[in-house]
Every structure is written in structure tokens, then in C-alpha cells.
Amino acid sequence: MEQQTVCSAKASVVGKLNARTTVICACNPITPNQKYDTSLDLETNTGLSIPLLTRFDLILILQDE
């Protein structure tokens, strides 16, 4: 990463992690019924912008069939 650190703030808790730290995040689909639609792309399903998605080295999609 170009910044060497990752900062996160949630519920008044602020954390600053070195870039060598693994960062794991999860999100639910934003489609109307909150189910992942395989006919749509990842950006549309999650509501995350492409610049943010490109910062992840690995993206896994887990579905409960």
C-alpha cells in the first residue's frame, strides 16, 4: 500500500494498523432483497466504489445456497 498504514474508526474507537497487517472486511449486498445477484457486478452488489475495491488483494464471495 502506498500509505503504509490503515486507519479505521467505528463507534468512537480509532485504530491505526501497519500495512503488513491483514485487514478483513465483510458486507451484505445492497440489492432490494439483500441477496447476491450473480448477474450484477461486485460494485453494484456491494455499493463499494471501484477505487476502494482495487485496494484489496483478494476478494472472496461467500453465498449460502
XYZ file of N, CA and C in Angstrom:
195
model
N 0.836 -1.182 0.000
C 0.000 0.000 0.000
C 0.876 1.237 0.000
N 0.384 2.278 -0.634
C 1.198 3.474 -0.735
C 1.258 4.266 0.564
N 0.271 4.086 1.469
C 0.243 4.880 2.698
C 0.973 4.203 3.855
N 1.228 2.930 3.774
C 1.942 2.171 4.797
C 1.128 1.931 6.057
N -0.029 2.594 6.219
C -0.892 2.361 7.375
C -2.352 2.346 6.930
N -3.183 1.720 7.750
C -4.625 1.690 7.521
C -5.285 2.227 8.773
N -6.136 3.248 8.627
C -6.846 3.819 9.767
C -8.316 3.431 9.689
N -8.880 3.108 10.842
C -10.281 2.720 10.914
C -10.911 3.384 12.126
N -12.133 3.889 11.954
C -12.852 4.498 13.070
C -14.270 3.963 13.080
N -14.682 3.412 14.210
C -16.035 2.859 14.350
C -16.451 2.988 15.813
N -17.593 3.583 16.054
C -18.141 3.736 17.403
C -17.136 4.388 18.349
N -16.522 5.468 17.920
C -15.551 6.240 18.709
C -14.274 5.480 19.032
N -14.033 4.347 18.372
C -12.789 3.610 18.543
C -11.978 3.803 17.263
N -10.806 4.356 17.398
C -9.953 4.628 16.247
C -8.752 3.694 16.295
N -8.486 3.046 15.178
C -7.352 2.132 15.110
C -6.451 2.475 13.937
N -5.158 2.363 14.137
C -4.188 2.613 13.080
C -3.305 1.372 12.976
N -3.373 0.688 11.829
C -2.651 -0.561 11.638
C -1.558 -0.389 10.601
N -0.457 -1.071 10.796
C 0.593 -1.079 9.778
C 0.098 -1.820 8.548
N 0.620 -1.498 7.392
C 0.168 -2.100 6.134
C 0.440 -3.598 6.085
N 1.362 -4.089 6.855
C 1.644 -5.523 6.837
C 0.576 -6.320 7.581
N -0.325 -5.622 8.261
C -1.418 -6.267 8.981
C -2.498 -6.700 8.004
N -3.066 -7.855 8.215
C -4.159 -8.332 7.387
C -5.437 -7.608 7.773
N -6.136 -7.112 6.781
C -7.401 -6.432 7.007
C -8.501 -7.255 6.356
N -9.478 -7.643 7.148
C -10.599 -8.433 6.651
C -11.862 -7.602 6.828
N -12.673 -7.560 5.804
C -13.934 -6.841 5.929
C -15.039 -7.688 5.311
N -16.252 -7.375 5.683
C -17.409 -8.094 5.163
C -18.536 -7.097 4.930
N -19.387 -7.398 3.976
C -20.539 -6.534 3.738
C -21.680 -7.364 3.159
N -22.868 -6.872 3.330
C -24.048 -7.515 2.776
C -24.392 -6.867 1.441
N -25.026 -7.593 0.551
C -25.456 -6.997 -0.712
C -26.476 -5.888 -0.469
N -26.471 -4.885 -1.326
C -27.414 -3.783 -1.193
C -28.575 -3.913 -2.164
N -28.686 -5.060 -2.810
C -29.810 -5.292 -3.717
C -31.101 -5.299 -2.907
N -32.260 -5.087 -3.545
C -33.519 -4.950 -2.806
C -33.821 -6.074 -1.808
N -33.569 -7.318 -2.162
C -33.852 -8.414 -1.232
C -32.618 -8.869 -0.464
N -31.547 -8.111 -0.535
C -30.265 -8.382 0.131
C -29.721 -9.764 -0.171
N -29.856 -10.171 -1.402
C -29.243 -11.407 -1.873
C -28.287 -11.055 -2.995
N -27.165 -11.771 -3.054
C -26.166 -11.511 -4.081
C -26.721 -11.931 -5.437
N -26.737 -11.002 -6.370
C -27.244 -11.249 -7.717
C -26.049 -11.516 -8.629
N -25.887 -12.750 -9.083
C -24.728 -13.116 -9.905
C -24.736 -12.452 -11.271
N -25.876 -11.894 -11.691
C -25.916 -11.210 -12.984
C -25.388 -9.781 -12.894
N -25.180 -9.284 -11.669
C -24.636 -7.943 -11.459
C -23.172 -8.030 -11.052
N -22.445 -6.939 -11.253
C -21.038 -6.932 -10.867
C -20.888 -6.668 -9.370
N -19.675 -6.818 -8.865
C -19.398 -6.682 -7.439
C -19.698 -5.267 -6.947
N -19.366 -4.269 -7.734
C -19.609 -2.880 -7.348
C -21.098 -2.625 -7.136
N -21.934 -3.133 -8.016
C -23.374 -2.942 -7.907
C -23.949 -3.721 -6.727
N -23.482 -4.918 -6.498
C -23.983 -5.745 -5.395
C -23.621 -5.182 -4.024
N -22.430 -4.625 -3.882
C -21.971 -4.174 -2.573
C -22.134 -2.679 -2.344
N -22.183 -1.909 -3.404
C -22.255 -0.462 -3.257
C -20.897 0.174 -3.004
N -19.831 -0.613 -3.099
C -18.474 -0.096 -2.911
C -17.925 0.384 -4.246
N -17.220 1.500 -4.230
C -16.684 2.051 -5.469
C -15.472 1.258 -5.955
N -15.198 1.352 -7.235
C -14.063 0.641 -7.831
C -12.731 1.044 -7.187
N -12.471 2.352 -6.936
C -11.195 2.686 -6.285
C -10.998 2.003 -4.931
N -12.073 1.815 -4.174
C -11.961 1.116 -2.898
C -11.764 -0.378 -3.104
N -12.471 -0.965 -4.039
C -12.343 -2.401 -4.303
C -10.950 -2.772 -4.812
N -10.298 -1.891 -5.542
C -8.973 -2.205 -6.092
C -7.898 -2.233 -5.014
N -8.190 -1.759 -3.829
C -7.201 -1.788 -2.746
C -7.071 -3.171 -2.114
N -8.028 -4.052 -2.377
C -7.984 -5.394 -1.821
C -7.213 -6.319 -2.751
N -6.335 -7.140 -2.176
C -5.577 -8.098 -2.965
C -6.403 -9.316 -3.318
N -7.341 -9.661 -2.470
C -8.134 -10.870 -2.658
C -9.573 -10.605 -2.216
N -10.514 -10.941 -3.072
C -11.936 -10.779 -2.754
C -12.612 -12.131 -2.910
N -13.247 -12.584 -1.838
C -13.976 -13.856 -1.860
C -15.453 -13.573 -1.667
N -16.277 -14.225 -2.455
C -17.717 -14.083 -2.332
C -18.265 -15.385 -1.761
N -18.870 -15.297 -0.593
C -19.437 -16.466 0.070
C -20.950 -16.377 -0.016
N -21.574 -17.435 -0.503
C -23.020 -17.464 -0.629
C -23.576 -18.684 0.092
N -24.661 -18.481 0.800
C -25.347 -19.579 1.460
C -26.467 -20.037 0.546
N -26.264 -21.156 -0.116
C -27.266 -21.677 -1.045
C -28.291 -22.459 -0.262
